[in-house]
C-alpha atoms as one frame of an Amber mdcrd trajectory, in Angstrom:
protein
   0.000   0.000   0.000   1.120   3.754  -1.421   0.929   6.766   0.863   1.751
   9.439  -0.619   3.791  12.338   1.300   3.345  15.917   0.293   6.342  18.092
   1.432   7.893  15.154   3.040  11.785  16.191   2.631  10.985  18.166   5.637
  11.076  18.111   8.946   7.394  16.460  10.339   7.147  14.615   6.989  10.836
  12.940   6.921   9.933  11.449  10.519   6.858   9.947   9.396   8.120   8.466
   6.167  10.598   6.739   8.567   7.303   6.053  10.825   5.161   4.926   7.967
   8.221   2.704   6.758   9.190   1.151   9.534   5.096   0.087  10.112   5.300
  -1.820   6.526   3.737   1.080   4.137   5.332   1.960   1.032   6.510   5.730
   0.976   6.241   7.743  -2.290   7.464  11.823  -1.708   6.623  14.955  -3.650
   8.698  18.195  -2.553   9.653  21.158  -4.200  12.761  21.691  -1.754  12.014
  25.359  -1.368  12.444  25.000   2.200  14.213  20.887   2.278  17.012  18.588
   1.182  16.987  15.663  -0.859  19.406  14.221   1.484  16.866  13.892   4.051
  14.342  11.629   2.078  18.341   9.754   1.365  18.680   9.628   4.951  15.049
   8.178   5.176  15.952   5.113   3.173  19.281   4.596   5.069  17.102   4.473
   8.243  14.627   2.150   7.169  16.232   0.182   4.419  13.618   0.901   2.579
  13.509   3.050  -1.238  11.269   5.929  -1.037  10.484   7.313  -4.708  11.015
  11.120  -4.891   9.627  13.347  -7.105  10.529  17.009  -7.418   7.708  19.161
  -7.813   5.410  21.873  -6.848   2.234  20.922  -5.338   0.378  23.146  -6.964
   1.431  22.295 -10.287  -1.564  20.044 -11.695  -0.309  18.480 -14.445   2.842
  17.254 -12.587   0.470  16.084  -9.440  -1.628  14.306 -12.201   1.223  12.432
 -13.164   2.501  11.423  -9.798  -0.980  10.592  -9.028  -0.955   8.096 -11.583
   2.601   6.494 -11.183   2.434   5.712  -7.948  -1.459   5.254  -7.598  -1.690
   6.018  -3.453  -4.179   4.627  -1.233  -4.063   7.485   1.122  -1.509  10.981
   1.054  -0.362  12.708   4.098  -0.294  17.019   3.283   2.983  18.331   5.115
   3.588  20.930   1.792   3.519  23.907   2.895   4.688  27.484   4.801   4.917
  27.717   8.281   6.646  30.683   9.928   4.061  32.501  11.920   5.727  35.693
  11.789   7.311  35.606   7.641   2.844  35.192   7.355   2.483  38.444   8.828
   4.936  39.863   6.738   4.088  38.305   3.755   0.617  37.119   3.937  -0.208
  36.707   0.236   2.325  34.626  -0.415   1.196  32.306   2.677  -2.143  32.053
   1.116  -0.921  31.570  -2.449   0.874  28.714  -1.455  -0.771  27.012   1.278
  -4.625  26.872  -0.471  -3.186  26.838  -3.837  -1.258  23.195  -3.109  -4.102
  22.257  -0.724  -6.564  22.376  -3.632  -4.695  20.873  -6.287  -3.895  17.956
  -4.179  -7.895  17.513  -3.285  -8.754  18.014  -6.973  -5.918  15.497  -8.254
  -7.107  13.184  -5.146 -10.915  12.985  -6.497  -9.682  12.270 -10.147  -7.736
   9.474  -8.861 -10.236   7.797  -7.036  -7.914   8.301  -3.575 -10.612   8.644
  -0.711  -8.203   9.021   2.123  -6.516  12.512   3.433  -4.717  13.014   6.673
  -3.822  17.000   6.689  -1.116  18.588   9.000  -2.768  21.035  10.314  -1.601
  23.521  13.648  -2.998  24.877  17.415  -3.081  28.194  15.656  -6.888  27.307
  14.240  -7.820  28.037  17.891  -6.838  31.820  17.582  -6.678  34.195  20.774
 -10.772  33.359  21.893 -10.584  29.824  23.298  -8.936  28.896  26.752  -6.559
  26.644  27.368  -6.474  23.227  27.384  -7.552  23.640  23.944 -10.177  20.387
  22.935 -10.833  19.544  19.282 -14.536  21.144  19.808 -12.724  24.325  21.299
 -13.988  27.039  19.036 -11.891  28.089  16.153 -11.307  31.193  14.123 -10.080
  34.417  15.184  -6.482  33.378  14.060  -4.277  35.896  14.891  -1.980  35.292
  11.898  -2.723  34.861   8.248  -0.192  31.000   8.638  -3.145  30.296  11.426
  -6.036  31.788   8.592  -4.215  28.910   6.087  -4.852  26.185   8.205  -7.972
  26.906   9.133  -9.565  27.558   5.743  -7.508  24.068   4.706  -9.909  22.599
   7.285 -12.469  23.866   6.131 -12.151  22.834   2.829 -10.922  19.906   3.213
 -13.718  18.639   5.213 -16.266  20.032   2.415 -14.842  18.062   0.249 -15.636
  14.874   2.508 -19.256  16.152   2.833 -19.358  16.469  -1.158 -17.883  12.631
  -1.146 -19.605  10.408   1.590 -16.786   7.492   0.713 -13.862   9.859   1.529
 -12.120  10.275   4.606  -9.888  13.540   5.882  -8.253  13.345   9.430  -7.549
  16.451  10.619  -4.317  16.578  12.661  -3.704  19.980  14.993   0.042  19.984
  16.095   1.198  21.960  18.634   4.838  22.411  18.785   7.380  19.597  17.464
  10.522  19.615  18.411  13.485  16.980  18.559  14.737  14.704  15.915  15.291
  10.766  15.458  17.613   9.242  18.004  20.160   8.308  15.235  20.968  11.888
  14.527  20.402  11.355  11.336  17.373  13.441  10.330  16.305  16.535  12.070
  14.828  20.153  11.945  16.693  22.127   9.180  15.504  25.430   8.843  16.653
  28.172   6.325  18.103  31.294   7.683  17.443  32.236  11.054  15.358  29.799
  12.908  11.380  30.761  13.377  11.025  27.804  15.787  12.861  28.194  19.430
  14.577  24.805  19.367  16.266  25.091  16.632  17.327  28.400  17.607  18.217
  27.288  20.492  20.388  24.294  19.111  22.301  26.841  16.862  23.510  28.869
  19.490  24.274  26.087  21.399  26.733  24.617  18.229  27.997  28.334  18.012
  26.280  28.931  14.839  24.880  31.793  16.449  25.730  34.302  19.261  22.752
  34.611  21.911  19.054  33.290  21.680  16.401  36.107  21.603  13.401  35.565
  24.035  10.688  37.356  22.417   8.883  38.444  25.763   9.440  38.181  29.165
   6.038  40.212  30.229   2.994  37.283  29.269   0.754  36.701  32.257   2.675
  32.962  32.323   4.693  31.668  35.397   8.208  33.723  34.283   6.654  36.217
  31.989   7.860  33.976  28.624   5.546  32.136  26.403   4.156  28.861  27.115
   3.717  25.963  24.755   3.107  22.256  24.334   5.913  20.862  22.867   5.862
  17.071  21.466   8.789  15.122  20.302   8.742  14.867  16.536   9.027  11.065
  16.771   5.955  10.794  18.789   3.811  13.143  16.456   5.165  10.156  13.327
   3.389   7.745  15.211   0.186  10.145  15.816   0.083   9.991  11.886   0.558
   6.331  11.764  -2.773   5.921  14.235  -4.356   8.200  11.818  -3.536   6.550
   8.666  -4.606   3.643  10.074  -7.905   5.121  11.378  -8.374   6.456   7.802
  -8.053   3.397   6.305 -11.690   2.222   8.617 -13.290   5.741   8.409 -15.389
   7.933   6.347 -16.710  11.833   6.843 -14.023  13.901   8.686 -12.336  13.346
  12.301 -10.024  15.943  14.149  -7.357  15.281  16.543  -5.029  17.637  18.712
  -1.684  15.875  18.734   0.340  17.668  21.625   1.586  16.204  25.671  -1.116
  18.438  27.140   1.938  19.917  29.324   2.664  23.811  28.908   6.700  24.624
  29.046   8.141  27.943  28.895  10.668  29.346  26.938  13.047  29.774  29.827
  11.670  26.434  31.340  13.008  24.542  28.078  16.509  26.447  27.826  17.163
  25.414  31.264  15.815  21.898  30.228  18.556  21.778  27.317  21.483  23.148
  29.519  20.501  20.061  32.184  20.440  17.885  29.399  23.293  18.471  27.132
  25.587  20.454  29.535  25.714  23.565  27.076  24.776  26.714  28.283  23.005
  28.837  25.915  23.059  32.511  26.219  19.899  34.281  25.500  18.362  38.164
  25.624  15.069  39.549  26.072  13.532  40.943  23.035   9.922  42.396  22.499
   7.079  40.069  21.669   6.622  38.753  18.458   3.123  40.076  16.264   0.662
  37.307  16.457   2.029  35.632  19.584  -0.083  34.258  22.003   1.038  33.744
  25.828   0.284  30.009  26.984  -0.862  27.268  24.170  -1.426  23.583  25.415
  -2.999  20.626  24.184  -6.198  17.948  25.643  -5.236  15.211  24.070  -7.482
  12.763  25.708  -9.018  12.499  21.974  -6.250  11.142  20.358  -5.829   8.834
  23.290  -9.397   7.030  23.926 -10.106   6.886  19.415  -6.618   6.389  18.310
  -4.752   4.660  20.748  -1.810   7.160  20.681  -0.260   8.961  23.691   3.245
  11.244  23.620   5.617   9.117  25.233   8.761  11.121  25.108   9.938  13.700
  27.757  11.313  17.409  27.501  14.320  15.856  28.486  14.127  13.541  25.417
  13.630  16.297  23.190  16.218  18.281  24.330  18.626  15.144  23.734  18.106
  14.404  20.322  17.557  17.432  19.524  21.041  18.420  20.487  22.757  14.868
  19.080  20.918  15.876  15.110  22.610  19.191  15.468  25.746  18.868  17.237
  26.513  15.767  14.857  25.087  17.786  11.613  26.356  21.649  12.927  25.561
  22.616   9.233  22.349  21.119   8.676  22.138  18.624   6.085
């Protein structure tokens, strides 16, 4: 059986072709590399043993989807394609929705003309926008985003699940991250951002490996427990095997399910440098700078859902995801 990987040279989707490999499904990847590596979807097959076809492309692009769609014929594709820097979307919001709906669509439209009835989407915690509390629930009320990467995902959702309404045999699984951080415990694939990191591990991982000189702490003045932001961060290796639960609930299901895939366990910023410098022995320096537009002060996860339907839990501990996320960079300083 196929599943087909949209965007899956990067960080979330390289871990769950190694997921999805390792639990006997053949992998087939489409990625434009505007934000990946090829060597990571190499690195994939050295993992698993396994050959992963790879096919360079733009999602968007129909008549290249239309001819992936029929080479490898998938039973189900997992959507990872796509940009995700909350604060380059506030800055650049067009482009955000260009991209993100533009490859979203094709896919569906290439899906239905193929006769492929199952779509797990990676979606994000930012759906829930600034007006629901915290825990957030999958029924917590969404909307409001406060940034136009959090508008993406939601109107994804939303379309996605029309299009399972319009089709009564399909099935879309709607997956709501919150914050993924750590890499494989080889050190072989990890987070490889472009630039200056968006995402505070990686960040934080960089100045540790002295690839830059201080981590910025955008806000030290949120009504949290030491004024810095608080998030639920899950280890990238237990959010694979959230999207091998849902591929395999897929496979049984019809109409449209949603899941929040997080620990349910806030962490501050400060609370996971110190977390890093206990766990690797590196100290990282770091400065206060203002908030960030479109930040939100504490973001955390009920994952009970995910738990009692699919059967999946986070396993992994901060201390875990400090760990590997310090042997992928320390043993790849440069990235891949």
């Amino acid at each position: 059986m196929t599943i087909l990987l949209t965007g899956a040279a990067g960080y979330i989707g390289s871990h769950t072709a190694v997921a999805l490999a390792e639990a006997g499904y053949d992998v087939a990847i489409v990625d434009d590399f505007s934000n990946s590596s090829s060597e990571a979807v190499r690195r994939c097959e050295e993992l698993t043993g396994r050959k992963m076809p790879l096919y360079e492309a733009d999602v968007a692009d129909k008549a290249a989807m239309e001819k992936i769609f029929a080479e490898t014929k998938p039973e189900a594709v997992m959507h990872f394609a796509g940009f995700k820097a909350v604060g380059e979307s506030v800055a650049k919001p067009l482009k955000y929705y260009r991209n993100n709906l533009d490859t979203t669509l094709t896919l569906l439209e290439c899906m239905a003309e193929a006769g492929c009835k199952r779509f797990i989407f990676s979606s994000s915690a930012t759906v829930y926008g600034a007006k629901a509390a915290v825990p957030y629930t999958e029924d917590s009320e969404t909307g409001g985003c406060t940034n136009p990467y959090g508008w993406t995902k939601f109107m994804i959702e939303q379309i996605a699940a029309g299009a399972a309404v319009a089709d009564p045999d399909m099935s879309v699984v709607l997956l709501r991250y919150f914050n993924p951080v750590g890499a494989h415990a080889s050190g072989r694939i990890g987070e490889n951002p472009s630039g200056i990191p968006n995402n505070l591990m990686p960040y934080i991982t960089q100045v540790a490996v002295g690839r830059l000189p201080h981590l910025n702490v955008f806000g030290n003045d949120y009504d949290t427990p030491d004024g810095t932001g608080v998030r639920d961060y899950i280890h990238v290796v237990d959010l694979a095997a959230g999207h091998v639960k849902a591929l395999e609930y897929a496979l049984g299901h019809t109409g449209t399910e949603i899941f929040n895939l997080g620990t349910g366990h806030g962490v501050s910023v400060l609370e996971l440098v110190h977390a890093f410098e206990k766990a690797t022995g590196v100290k990282v320096p770091y400065e206060i700078a203002p908030r960030r537009p479109g930040d939100l002060a504490s973001v955390y996860a009920d994952c009970s859902k995910a738990e009692r339907v699919l059967g999946w839990k986070a396993v992994k501990s901060v201390e875990d995801m400090c760990a590997d996320s310090w042997r992928w960079q320390s043993s790849n300083p440069n990235g891949y």
